Amino acid sequence: MTGADDRMIQGKIVKGIAGFYYVHVVESGVYECKAKGIFRKDGIKPLVGDNVEIEILDEKDMEGNITEILPRKNELIRPAVANIDQALVVFAVKEPDPHFNLLDRFLVMMESKGIPAVLCFNKADDGREEQAEELRRIYEGCGCTVLFTSAKEEKNIEELSALLKGKTTAIAGPSGVGKSSLINLLQDEVRMETGSISRKIARGKHTTRHAELIVIGDDSYIMDTPGFSSLYVNDFEKEELKYYFPEFAPYEGKCRFHGCDHIHEPGCAVKEAVEEGRIHKIRYADYEEMYRELKERKRY
Ligand SMILES: Nc1nc2c(ncn2[C@@H]2O[C@H](COP(=O)(O)OP(=O)(O)O)[C@@H](O)[C@H]2O)c(=O)[nH]1
Ligand SMILES: [Mg+2]
Ligand SMILES: [Zn+2]
């Protein structure tokens, strides 16, 4: 088979439907591919997010066949997706007011899985500076980048785009906070830069029922999925929880009792910091609630 090698190219699976995989190749677009023989050969099923090698079968119709799945950096089960670099956690400054407990669960989940998070408060429209400032205070020690955007007024969209550049990002957050609006704006930036969108992707209208990566730049992808919307913190021990609150770190080892869980132990440096306003009381209250949940779980 002469010339077969130069028909092999690399891309990323952005969508999988009914036995077809849609593979995005930088500068070329999206190829509709089968994965003939891959399962038999490697014993694994391709996932959205997989970096793959494809053999082009028809350049004009953009059809190909996946011949190799490249090693995975990580793999999430729900939603089923591979190679997530970071999470973008989106809440609104108001309308709806942020649900702090849910927000903190997202952050804890990402921390516990070692996935870096960017926290984005959308709907930071003109006139909402005070609410935004309060949120900045609550989350200043949370260990992730905090960004304020307004999809409506197109504020800080370039900054957001810069944080997502070259990465595969899972977007998480409750409905109504503006996730789809932000994604649309990010896609507009791609359209303006490249003057085109991938035709195979453009065909269907977006549904968020399946894991699907949306191309927002040459090597930048974002995944919108409701699979992240309800969360139980349950796959670690209660003693571990404190390590997922980065603002507690400066006080670790300073409590009277070794192995203090910062709940009701006397002489607790974390509780003292909460009382003095060095750790925000909202973050601590959510810590307490999650801790109790993890403790209750033990009884069953
Ligand atoms: N005031 C304001 N409204 C916004 C903003 N972004 C989105 N919205 C509105 O909020 C509603 C929900 O937006 P949508 O993008 O569908 O949210 P999703 O459910 O998180 O995907 C829509 O009516 C949007 O027009 C914003 O920055 N400011
Ligand atoms: Mg949406
Ligand atoms: Zn303590």
Short mmCIF file of C-alpha atoms and ligand atoms in Angstrom, two decimals:
data_model
loop_
_atom_site.label_atom_id
_atom_site.label_comp_id
_atom_site.label_asym_id
_atom_site.label_seq_id
_atom_site.Cartn_x
_atom_site.Cartn_y
_atom_site.Cartn_z
CA MET A 1 0.00 0.00 0.00
CA THR A 2 2.07 2.88 -1.18
CA GLY A 3 1.25 6.33 0.02
CA ALA A 4 -0.88 5.03 2.88
CA ASP A 5 1.26 6.74 5.50
CA ASP A 6 0.79 10.26 4.32
CA ARG A 7 -2.94 9.74 4.45
CA MET A 8 -2.67 9.13 8.23
CA ILE A 9 -3.40 12.20 10.28
CA GLN A 10 -4.12 13.04 13.91
CA GLY A 11 -7.24 14.56 15.30
CA LYS A 12 -9.60 14.59 18.25
CA ILE A 13 -12.98 12.90 18.58
CA VAL A 14 -15.53 15.64 19.20
CA LYS A 15 -18.70 13.60 18.92
CA GLY A 16 -19.86 10.00 18.64
CA ILE A 17 -23.25 9.01 17.26
CA ALA A 18 -24.57 5.63 16.18
CA GLY A 19 -21.23 4.06 15.33
CA PHE A 20 -19.79 7.19 13.75
CA TYR A 21 -17.08 9.28 15.30
CA TYR A 22 -16.54 12.88 14.30
CA VAL A 23 -12.85 13.69 14.34
CA HIS A 24 -11.65 17.28 14.29
CA VAL A 25 -8.35 17.84 12.52
CA VAL A 26 -6.69 21.23 13.01
CA GLU A 27 -6.78 23.30 9.83
CA SER A 28 -8.78 20.68 7.91
CA GLY A 29 -12.09 20.33 9.71
CA VAL A 30 -14.16 17.40 10.86
CA TYR A 31 -14.02 13.91 9.36
CA GLU A 32 -16.81 11.41 9.74
CA CYS A 33 -15.13 8.19 10.80
CA LYS A 34 -15.80 4.57 11.60
CA ALA A 35 -13.62 2.75 14.08
CA LYS A 36 -13.29 -0.53 12.26
CA GLY A 37 -11.07 -3.01 14.02
CA ILE A 38 -10.01 -0.67 16.82
CA PHE A 39 -11.87 -2.51 19.55
CA ARG A 40 -10.59 -5.87 18.34
CA LYS A 41 -7.06 -4.52 18.16
CA ASP A 42 -6.80 -2.57 21.44
CA GLY A 43 -9.82 -3.73 23.43
CA ILE A 44 -11.00 -0.18 24.07
CA LYS A 45 -13.89 1.84 22.81
CA PRO A 46 -13.17 5.32 21.50
CA LEU A 47 -14.38 8.18 23.72
CA VAL A 48 -15.20 11.76 22.97
CA GLY A 49 -11.98 13.63 23.73
CA ASP A 50 -9.71 10.86 22.48
CA ASN A 51 -6.78 11.90 20.36
CA VAL A 52 -6.71 9.50 17.44
CA GLU A 53 -4.96 8.67 14.23
CA ILE A 54 -7.18 8.42 11.23
CA GLU A 55 -6.76 7.15 7.75
CA ILE A 56 -8.53 9.33 5.21
CA LEU A 57 -10.85 7.36 2.95
CA ASP A 58 -12.40 10.22 1.04
CA GLU A 59 -10.93 13.70 1.21
CA LYS A 60 -13.76 15.41 -0.61
CA ASP A 61 -16.54 13.95 1.52
CA MET A 62 -14.30 14.05 4.58
CA GLU A 63 -14.63 10.43 5.55
CA GLY A 64 -12.09 8.34 7.36
CA ASN A 65 -11.34 5.43 9.62
CA ILE A 66 -9.84 5.55 13.10
CA THR A 67 -6.76 3.38 13.21
CA GLU A 68 -5.28 4.25 16.58
CA ILE A 69 -6.34 5.72 19.93
CA LEU A 70 -3.48 7.66 21.49
CA PRO A 71 -2.79 7.26 25.24
CA ARG A 72 -5.33 8.99 27.52
CA LYS A 73 -4.37 11.61 30.08
CA ASN A 74 -7.55 10.95 32.06
CA GLU A 75 -11.05 9.62 31.67
CA LEU A 76 -14.34 10.68 33.24
CA ILE A 77 -17.21 8.24 33.50
CA ARG A 78 -20.16 10.55 33.67
CA PRO A 79 -20.04 12.18 31.20
CA ALA A 80 -17.90 9.67 29.31
CA VAL A 81 -15.06 11.80 28.03
CA ALA A 82 -11.28 11.57 27.83
CA ASN A 83 -8.43 14.06 28.14
CA ILE A 84 -10.13 16.89 30.00
CA ASP A 85 -7.55 19.57 30.84
CA GLN A 86 -9.68 21.77 33.03
CA ALA A 87 -13.20 22.63 34.15
CA LEU A 88 -14.94 25.93 33.67
CA VAL A 89 -17.39 26.32 36.52
CA VAL A 90 -20.04 28.89 35.61
CA PHE A 91 -22.48 30.60 37.95
CA ALA A 92 -24.30 33.90 37.63
CA VAL A 93 -23.54 37.01 39.67
CA LYS A 94 -27.33 37.18 40.04
CA GLU A 95 -30.46 35.88 38.29
CA PRO A 96 -30.09 33.28 39.61
CA ASP A 97 -28.07 34.06 42.74
CA PRO A 98 -25.19 31.63 43.11
CA HIS A 99 -26.01 28.43 44.95
CA PHE A 100 -22.86 28.36 47.06
CA ASN A 101 -23.23 24.82 48.27
CA LEU A 102 -23.47 23.49 44.71
CA LEU A 103 -20.61 25.72 43.59
CA ASP A 104 -18.37 24.47 46.38
CA ARG A 105 -19.27 20.88 45.51
CA PHE A 106 -18.09 21.48 41.96
CA LEU A 107 -14.81 22.91 43.20
CA VAL A 108 -14.29 20.05 45.67
CA MET A 109 -15.01 17.48 42.99
CA MET A 110 -12.48 19.03 40.61
CA GLU A 111 -9.86 19.40 43.37
CA SER A 112 -10.33 15.76 44.38
CA LYS A 113 -9.86 14.61 40.80
CA GLY A 114 -6.89 16.89 40.26
CA ILE A 115 -8.64 18.80 37.48
CA PRO A 116 -7.81 22.54 37.55
CA ALA A 117 -10.88 24.76 37.61
CA VAL A 118 -11.57 28.23 36.32
CA LEU A 119 -14.46 29.88 38.15
CA CYS A 120 -16.53 32.17 35.98
CA PHE A 121 -19.26 34.42 37.30
CA ASN A 122 -21.35 35.44 34.32
CA LYS A 123 -24.05 38.11 34.17
CA ALA A 124 -21.58 40.59 35.66
CA ASP A 125 -23.49 43.30 33.81
CA ASP A 126 -22.99 47.00 34.40
CA GLY A 127 -24.41 48.00 37.76
CA ARG A 128 -23.63 44.68 39.44
CA GLU A 129 -20.15 45.60 40.69
CA GLU A 130 -21.11 45.27 44.34
CA GLN A 131 -22.35 41.70 44.02
CA ALA A 132 -19.27 40.83 41.97
CA GLU A 133 -16.99 42.29 44.62
CA GLU A 134 -18.66 40.20 47.33
CA LEU A 135 -18.15 37.05 45.24
CA ARG A 136 -14.53 37.96 44.68
CA ARG A 137 -14.06 38.15 48.45
CA ILE A 138 -15.68 34.76 49.06
CA TYR A 139 -13.58 33.00 46.44
CA GLU A 140 -10.26 34.81 46.67
CA GLY A 141 -8.64 31.91 48.52
CA CYS A 142 -10.29 29.10 46.59
CA GLY A 143 -7.19 28.29 44.58
CA CYS A 144 -8.64 28.78 41.11
CA THR A 145 -8.71 31.62 38.63
CA VAL A 146 -11.85 33.69 39.13
CA LEU A 147 -13.27 35.60 36.19
CA PHE A 148 -16.28 37.88 35.80
CA THR A 149 -18.02 37.99 32.43
CA SER A 150 -21.15 39.34 30.86
CA ALA A 151 -22.33 37.48 27.79
CA LYS A 152 -25.02 40.08 27.39
CA GLU A 153 -22.61 43.01 27.33
CA GLU A 154 -19.77 40.94 25.83
CA LYS A 155 -17.49 41.74 28.73
CA ASN A 156 -14.28 39.77 29.35
CA ILE A 157 -14.99 37.28 26.57
CA GLU A 158 -11.46 37.63 25.19
CA GLU A 159 -10.04 37.00 28.65
CA LEU A 160 -12.19 33.89 28.91
CA SER A 161 -11.12 32.78 25.47
CA ALA A 162 -7.45 33.20 26.47
CA LEU A 163 -7.95 30.95 29.51
CA LEU A 164 -9.38 28.22 27.28
CA LYS A 165 -6.81 28.45 24.49
CA GLY A 166 -5.08 25.18 23.61
CA LYS A 167 -7.11 23.23 26.14
CA THR A 168 -10.05 20.87 26.37
CA THR A 169 -12.44 22.30 28.93
CA ALA A 170 -15.57 20.81 30.48
CA ILE A 171 -18.11 23.49 31.29
CA ALA A 172 -20.16 22.93 34.43
CA GLY A 173 -22.87 24.89 36.15
CA PRO A 174 -26.60 25.05 36.73
CA SER A 175 -28.96 25.96 33.91
CA GLY A 176 -29.84 29.57 33.26
CA VAL A 177 -26.46 31.03 34.16
CA GLY A 178 -25.43 31.71 30.56
CA LYS A 179 -23.26 28.74 29.58
CA SER A 180 -24.73 28.44 26.10
CA SER A 181 -24.53 32.21 25.60
CA LEU A 182 -20.83 32.16 26.48
CA ILE A 183 -20.14 29.19 24.20
CA ASN A 184 -21.86 30.99 21.33
CA LEU A 185 -19.67 34.03 21.84
CA LEU A 186 -16.55 31.87 22.01
CA GLN A 187 -17.57 30.21 18.74
CA ASP A 188 -18.11 33.63 17.16
CA GLU A 189 -14.48 34.40 17.91
CA VAL A 190 -13.43 31.26 16.02
CA ARG A 191 -15.65 32.17 13.09
CA MET A 192 -14.16 35.63 12.95
CA GLU A 193 -10.61 34.30 13.11
CA THR A 194 -10.91 31.50 10.60
CA GLY A 195 -13.85 32.70 8.57
CA SER A 196 -15.42 29.28 8.65
CA ILE A 197 -16.94 26.63 10.79
CA SER A 198 -16.58 22.93 10.33
CA ARG A 199 -19.30 21.84 7.98
CA LYS A 200 -19.88 18.38 9.42
CA ILE A 201 -20.46 19.90 12.86
CA ALA A 202 -22.53 22.79 11.59
CA ARG A 203 -25.14 20.43 10.25
CA GLY A 204 -26.94 19.35 13.40
CA LYS A 205 -28.22 21.65 16.04
CA HIS A 206 -26.50 21.37 19.38
CA THR A 207 -28.03 19.06 21.85
CA THR A 208 -26.46 18.71 25.24
CA ARG A 209 -27.70 15.18 25.80
CA HIS A 210 -24.52 13.49 24.61
CA ALA A 211 -20.98 14.39 25.47
CA GLU A 212 -19.82 16.59 22.64
CA LEU A 213 -16.81 18.81 22.21
CA ILE A 214 -17.36 22.15 20.55
CA VAL A 215 -14.42 23.56 18.61
CA ILE A 216 -13.58 27.04 19.93
CA GLY A 217 -10.13 27.44 18.39
CA ASP A 218 -7.41 25.53 16.58
CA ASP A 219 -6.62 23.29 19.49
CA SER A 220 -9.30 24.43 21.91
CA TYR A 221 -12.45 22.55 22.76
CA ILE A 222 -15.27 23.00 25.20
CA MET A 223 -17.85 20.50 26.38
CA ASP A 224 -21.31 21.53 27.51
CA THR A 225 -23.12 18.77 29.34
CA PRO A 226 -25.81 18.53 31.97
CA GLY A 227 -24.05 15.46 33.36
CA PHE A 228 -22.27 17.75 35.78
CA SER A 229 -25.34 19.40 37.18
CA SER A 230 -26.06 17.32 40.24
CA LEU A 231 -23.24 16.26 42.41
CA TYR A 232 -22.71 14.14 45.45
CA VAL A 233 -19.42 14.31 47.16
CA ASN A 234 -18.87 10.70 47.98
CA ASP A 235 -15.80 9.13 46.62
CA PHE A 236 -13.37 10.00 49.38
CA GLU A 237 -13.10 9.94 53.17
CA LYS A 238 -14.31 12.84 55.34
CA GLU A 239 -10.76 13.35 56.65
CA GLU A 240 -9.67 14.14 53.11
CA LEU A 241 -12.20 16.92 52.53
CA LYS A 242 -10.16 19.66 54.22
CA TYR A 243 -7.40 19.28 51.63
CA TYR A 244 -9.82 20.33 48.90
CA PHE A 245 -10.30 23.76 50.48
CA PRO A 246 -7.05 25.52 49.52
CA GLU A 247 -7.69 28.46 51.87
CA PHE A 248 -7.34 26.09 54.85
CA ALA A 249 -3.78 25.17 53.85
CA PRO A 250 -1.96 28.01 55.69
CA TYR A 251 -3.55 26.78 58.96
CA GLU A 252 -2.88 23.05 58.57
CA GLY A 253 -0.72 21.85 61.44
CA LYS A 254 -1.48 24.95 63.54
CA CYS A 255 -4.47 23.50 65.41
CA ARG A 256 -4.09 22.24 68.97
CA PHE A 257 -4.87 18.67 67.96
CA HIS A 258 -2.91 16.72 65.46
CA GLY A 259 -5.22 15.54 62.66
CA CYS A 260 -7.81 18.21 63.50
CA ASP A 261 -10.76 18.11 61.10
CA HIS A 262 -11.70 21.71 61.93
CA ILE A 263 -15.21 20.77 63.02
CA HIS A 264 -15.60 20.93 66.80
CA GLU A 265 -12.09 20.43 68.14
CA PRO A 266 -10.95 23.12 70.60
CA GLY A 267 -8.02 25.33 69.65
CA CYS A 268 -8.73 25.02 65.93
CA ALA A 269 -6.75 27.48 63.80
CA VAL A 270 -9.16 27.16 60.87
CA LYS A 271 -12.21 28.03 62.96
CA GLU A 272 -10.29 30.93 64.44
CA ALA A 273 -9.51 32.18 60.92
CA VAL A 274 -13.21 31.90 60.05
CA GLU A 275 -14.16 33.95 63.10
CA GLU A 276 -11.61 36.60 62.21
CA GLY A 277 -12.79 36.73 58.60
CA ARG A 278 -9.58 35.37 57.06
CA ILE A 279 -11.53 32.39 55.69
CA HIS A 280 -14.98 33.24 54.38
CA LYS A 281 -17.84 31.89 56.51
CA ILE A 282 -19.80 30.73 53.46
CA ARG A 283 -16.94 28.51 52.34
CA TYR A 284 -16.54 27.14 55.87
CA ALA A 285 -20.28 26.45 56.22
CA ASP A 286 -20.19 24.41 53.02
CA TYR A 287 -17.16 22.54 54.29
CA GLU A 288 -19.06 21.69 57.45
CA GLU A 289 -22.11 20.50 55.53
CA MET A 290 -20.12 18.29 53.19
CA TYR A 291 -18.15 16.90 56.11
CA ARG A 292 -21.33 15.91 57.91
CA GLU A 293 -22.66 14.29 54.77
CA LEU A 294 -19.52 12.20 54.40
CA LYS A 295 -19.78 11.24 58.06
CA GLU A 296 -23.45 10.21 57.86
CA ARG A 297 -22.74 8.08 54.84
CA LYS A 298 -20.46 5.96 57.03
CA ARG A 299 -23.34 4.79 59.16
CA TYR A 300 -25.11 2.96 56.40
N1 LIG B 1 -28.33 39.80 32.19
C1 LIG B 1 -27.66 38.82 31.57
N2 LIG B 1 -28.35 37.78 31.04
C2 LIG B 1 -27.64 36.79 30.43
C3 LIG B 1 -26.23 36.83 30.35
N3 LIG B 1 -25.83 35.70 29.71
C4 LIG B 1 -26.93 35.01 29.42
N4 LIG B 1 -28.04 35.65 29.84
C5 LIG B 1 -29.45 35.21 29.71
O1 LIG B 1 -29.68 34.16 30.63
C6 LIG B 1 -30.58 33.19 30.10
C7 LIG B 1 -29.95 31.79 30.13
O2 LIG B 1 -28.84 31.76 29.26
P1 LIG B 1 -28.27 30.40 28.66
O3 LIG B 1 -27.06 30.76 27.88
O4 LIG B 1 -29.31 29.64 27.97
O5 LIG B 1 -27.86 29.63 30.01
P2 LIG B 1 -27.46 28.09 30.23
O6 LIG B 1 -28.70 27.39 30.67
O7 LIG B 1 -26.46 28.12 31.34
O8 LIG B 1 -26.90 27.54 28.96
C8 LIG B 1 -30.89 33.67 28.68
O9 LIG B 1 -32.11 34.35 28.72
C9 LIG B 1 -29.75 34.60 28.36
O10 LIG B 1 -30.11 35.60 27.43
C10 LIG B 1 -25.53 37.97 30.91
O11 LIG B 1 -24.32 38.08 30.87
N5 LIG B 1 -26.30 38.91 31.51
MG MG B 2 -27.37 25.77 27.89
ZN ZN B 3 -8.54 22.66 63.11
#
